[in-house]
Amino acid sequence: MNIIILTGRFGMGHIKAAEAIREEILRDNEANNVEIIDFMDYMFPAISKYIYKGFNFLVSSCSGLYNSLNKAAGNNGTVPLKVAVTRKIDRLISQHEADAIVVAFPVCSQYISAYKRMRRCSIPLYTYVTDITAHEEWIAPGTDKYFVGDTVTKNALISKGVLEEKIIVSGIPVRQCFYTGHTQKKSSQKEILIMGGGLGLIPSSGDFLRSLNDNPDIKVTLIAGKNEKLLTSIREKI
């Protein structure tokens, strides 16, 4: 089975989620052919780097504006699907001989959903909601299944009109290395996963991080992406 996973470099979390999903699919069936594709790079190669730079700036320096724009996009719930974009998606599916599409970023869901509607295409579309909250941008009519982190997210989707039978509570996708030893040994420690390091969005308070690190009842895994400067700073504080 040929499966393509669509994602984007909006931070590094969505890329890592896509990698984790790929590992899960291959663990279930090694015969599957699974490829991860940066949707923005594929669809808009001439401007994708500017899209990502703009995103990084908004999130890091203008978070209030970013939240407002994100909310407006969710309320709109549609994307402009021009002929050129439709043809690119035609080519994407054809090149990879895709039997199914998995998405790990909401914009991808919107584009593929609109494509399915326009082309009257029935290719399965599976959306992994990598946020704890299910804002409207994740919801796309052409989605066959939603995979969510917990029942809170599931109930949020149901409240927004998604059919319960379309929702699977699977947990947030994480790399297989994080499961090491969990099936053999259970710990009484609470586990806390701190993310957001790729863009430097981890809380900078040394007291906060130190209090977690010094608590014997807590095991902390902190993800800093490729942000070596942030990692060095955190190590110095704790």
Coordinates of C-alpha atoms in Angstrom, one line a residue:
M1 CA 0.0 0.0 0.0
N2 CA 1.4 3.4 -1.0
I3 CA 0.7 6.1 1.6
I4 CA 1.8 9.8 1.6
I5 CA 2.0 11.8 4.8
L6 CA 1.5 15.6 4.2
T7 CA 3.0 18.0 6.7
G8 CA 4.8 21.3 7.0
R9 CA 7.8 22.9 8.8
F10 CA 5.7 25.2 11.0
G11 CA 8.0 24.7 13.9
M12 CA 9.4 21.1 13.9
G13 CA 6.5 19.4 15.7
H14 CA 4.4 18.6 12.7
I15 CA 7.4 17.1 10.9
K16 CA 8.3 14.9 13.9
A17 CA 4.6 13.9 14.2
A18 CA 4.7 12.8 10.6
E19 CA 7.8 10.8 11.3
A20 CA 6.2 9.1 14.2
I21 CA 3.1 8.3 12.2
R22 CA 5.3 6.8 9.5
E23 CA 7.0 4.6 12.1
E24 CA 3.6 3.4 13.4
I25 CA 2.4 2.5 9.9
L26 CA 5.5 0.6 9.1
R27 CA 5.5 -1.2 12.5
D28 CA 2.0 -2.5 11.7
N29 CA 3.0 -3.5 8.2
E30 CA 6.6 -3.2 6.8
A31 CA 5.3 -3.9 3.3
N32 CA 3.7 -0.4 3.2
N33 CA 5.5 2.3 1.2
V34 CA 5.2 5.5 3.3
E35 CA 6.6 8.9 2.2
I36 CA 6.6 12.2 4.1
I37 CA 6.1 15.3 1.9
D38 CA 6.4 18.9 2.9
F39 CA 3.2 20.2 1.4
M40 CA 4.2 23.8 1.2
D41 CA 7.5 23.0 -0.5
Y42 CA 5.7 20.8 -3.0
M43 CA 2.8 23.1 -3.8
F44 CA 4.5 26.5 -3.5
P45 CA 8.3 25.9 -4.0
A46 CA 9.0 29.5 -5.0
I47 CA 7.5 31.1 -1.9
S48 CA 7.5 28.3 0.7
K49 CA 10.6 29.6 2.5
Y50 CA 8.9 33.0 2.9
I51 CA 5.8 31.4 4.2
Y52 CA 7.9 29.6 6.9
K53 CA 9.9 32.7 7.8
G54 CA 6.7 34.7 8.2
F55 CA 5.2 32.0 10.4
N56 CA 8.3 31.8 12.6
F57 CA 8.3 35.6 13.0
L58 CA 4.6 35.8 13.9
V59 CA 4.8 33.0 16.4
S60 CA 8.0 34.2 18.1
S61 CA 7.3 38.0 18.0
C62 CA 3.6 38.6 17.3
S63 CA 1.8 35.7 19.0
G64 CA -1.4 37.8 19.5
L65 CA -1.6 38.6 15.8
Y66 CA -0.9 35.0 14.9
N67 CA -3.7 33.7 17.2
S68 CA -6.1 36.1 15.6
L69 CA -5.2 35.1 12.1
N70 CA -5.3 31.4 13.0
K71 CA -8.8 31.9 14.5
A72 CA -10.0 33.7 11.4
A73 CA -8.6 31.0 9.1
G74 CA -10.5 28.4 11.2
N75 CA -13.7 30.3 11.0
N76 CA -13.4 30.5 7.3
G77 CA -12.8 26.8 6.9
T78 CA -12.1 26.9 3.1
V79 CA -9.0 27.3 0.9
P80 CA -8.8 28.7 -2.6
L81 CA -8.4 25.7 -4.9
K82 CA -7.3 27.1 -8.3
V83 CA -6.8 24.9 -11.4
A84 CA -3.0 25.0 -11.1
V85 CA -3.2 23.8 -7.4
T86 CA -5.6 21.0 -8.4
R87 CA -3.3 19.8 -11.1
K88 CA -0.4 19.8 -8.7
I89 CA -2.3 17.6 -6.3
D90 CA -3.2 15.4 -9.3
R91 CA 0.5 15.0 -10.0
L92 CA 1.3 14.4 -6.3
I93 CA -1.1 11.5 -6.1
S94 CA -0.1 10.1 -9.5
Q95 CA 3.7 10.3 -8.9
H96 CA 3.4 8.4 -5.6
E97 CA 0.6 6.1 -6.8
A98 CA -1.0 7.0 -3.5
D99 CA -3.6 4.7 -2.1
A100 CA -4.3 6.9 1.0
I101 CA -3.3 10.3 2.3
V102 CA -2.4 11.1 5.9
V103 CA -2.1 14.7 7.1
A104 CA -0.3 16.1 10.2
F105 CA -1.1 19.7 9.6
P106 CA -4.6 21.3 9.3
V107 CA -4.0 23.3 6.1
C108 CA -3.2 20.0 4.3
S109 CA -6.6 18.6 5.4
Q110 CA -8.4 21.6 3.9
Y111 CA -6.6 21.4 0.5
I112 CA -7.1 17.7 0.1
S113 CA -10.7 17.9 1.2
A114 CA -11.4 20.6 -1.4
Y115 CA -9.5 18.6 -4.0
K116 CA -11.6 15.5 -3.2
R117 CA -14.8 17.5 -3.6
M118 CA -13.7 19.2 -6.9
R119 CA -12.4 16.0 -8.5
R120 CA -15.1 13.8 -7.0
C121 CA -12.2 11.7 -5.7
S122 CA -12.6 9.0 -3.0
I123 CA -9.0 8.5 -1.9
P124 CA -9.0 8.0 1.9
L125 CA -8.0 11.0 3.9
Y126 CA -6.8 10.5 7.5
T127 CA -6.1 13.5 9.7
Y128 CA -4.0 13.3 12.8
V129 CA -5.0 16.2 15.1
T130 CA -1.7 17.0 16.7
D131 CA -3.2 19.8 18.9
I132 CA -4.8 19.1 22.3
T133 CA -7.6 21.5 21.3
A134 CA -9.5 20.8 18.1
H135 CA -10.0 24.2 16.4
E136 CA -12.1 24.5 13.3
E137 CA -9.1 24.5 10.9
W138 CA -8.6 20.8 11.5
I139 CA -12.2 19.9 10.4
A140 CA -12.6 19.1 6.7
P141 CA -15.6 17.5 5.1
G142 CA -13.6 15.0 3.0
T143 CA -11.9 13.5 6.1
D144 CA -12.5 9.7 6.5
K145 CA -11.0 9.4 10.0
Y146 CA -9.7 11.7 12.7
F147 CA -7.0 10.5 15.1
V148 CA -6.9 12.5 18.3
G149 CA -4.8 12.7 21.4
D150 CA -7.5 12.1 24.0
T151 CA -11.3 12.1 24.8
V152 CA -11.3 15.8 25.4
T153 CA -10.3 16.4 21.8
K154 CA -12.7 13.8 20.6
N155 CA -15.6 15.5 22.5
A156 CA -14.5 18.9 21.1
L157 CA -14.7 17.5 17.5
I158 CA -18.2 16.0 18.2
S159 CA -19.4 19.3 19.6
K160 CA -18.3 20.9 16.3
G161 CA -20.4 18.4 14.2
V162 CA -17.9 15.6 13.5
L163 CA -19.5 12.1 13.7
E164 CA -18.3 10.0 16.6
E165 CA -17.6 7.0 14.4
K166 CA -15.1 9.0 12.4
I167 CA -12.9 9.7 15.5
I168 CA -10.2 7.4 16.9
V169 CA -8.5 8.2 20.2
S170 CA -4.9 7.2 19.5
G171 CA -2.8 9.6 21.5
I172 CA -0.4 12.2 20.2
P173 CA 2.0 10.5 17.8
V174 CA 5.5 10.2 19.2
R175 CA 8.7 8.4 17.9
Q176 CA 9.1 4.8 18.8
C177 CA 12.2 5.6 20.9
F178 CA 10.0 7.2 23.5
Y179 CA 8.3 3.8 24.1
T180 CA 11.6 2.0 24.9
G181 CA 11.2 0.0 28.1
H182 CA 7.5 1.0 28.7
T183 CA 6.1 -2.4 27.7
Q184 CA 8.6 -4.2 30.0
K185 CA 8.6 -2.0 33.1
K186 CA 6.0 0.3 34.5
S187 CA 7.0 3.4 36.6
S188 CA 5.1 5.2 39.3
Q189 CA 6.5 8.5 38.0
K190 CA 4.3 11.0 36.2
E191 CA 5.7 11.7 32.8
I192 CA 5.7 15.2 31.4
L193 CA 6.6 16.0 27.8
I194 CA 7.6 19.6 27.2
M195 CA 7.6 20.7 23.5
G196 CA 8.0 23.9 21.6
G197 CA 11.8 24.1 21.6
G198 CA 12.3 24.3 17.8
L199 CA 11.1 27.9 17.9
G200 CA 12.4 28.6 21.5
L201 CA 8.9 28.7 23.0
I202 CA 9.7 26.6 26.1
P203 CA 9.2 28.5 29.4
S204 CA 12.5 30.2 30.2
S205 CA 12.0 30.3 34.0
G206 CA 14.9 28.4 35.7
D207 CA 12.8 27.9 38.8
F208 CA 10.0 26.3 36.9
L209 CA 12.2 23.8 35.1
R210 CA 14.3 23.1 38.2
S211 CA 11.2 22.3 40.3
L212 CA 10.2 19.7 37.7
N213 CA 13.6 18.3 37.4
D214 CA 14.1 18.0 41.1
N215 CA 10.8 16.2 41.8
P216 CA 11.4 12.5 42.2
D217 CA 7.8 11.7 41.3
I218 CA 8.2 13.3 37.8
K219 CA 10.1 12.3 34.8
V220 CA 10.5 15.1 32.3
T221 CA 11.3 14.8 28.6
L222 CA 12.1 18.2 27.0
I223 CA 12.2 18.5 23.2
A224 CA 14.3 21.4 21.9
G225 CA 14.3 20.4 18.3
K226 CA 17.6 21.6 16.7
N227 CA 17.8 24.6 19.0
E228 CA 21.2 24.0 20.5
K229 CA 21.3 27.5 22.1
L230 CA 18.1 26.8 24.0
L231 CA 19.3 23.3 25.1
T232 CA 22.5 24.8 26.4
S233 CA 20.6 27.5 28.3
I234 CA 18.3 25.0 29.9
R235 CA 21.1 22.7 31.0
E236 CA 22.8 25.7 32.7
K237 CA 19.5 26.5 34.6
I238 CA 18.8 23.1 36.0

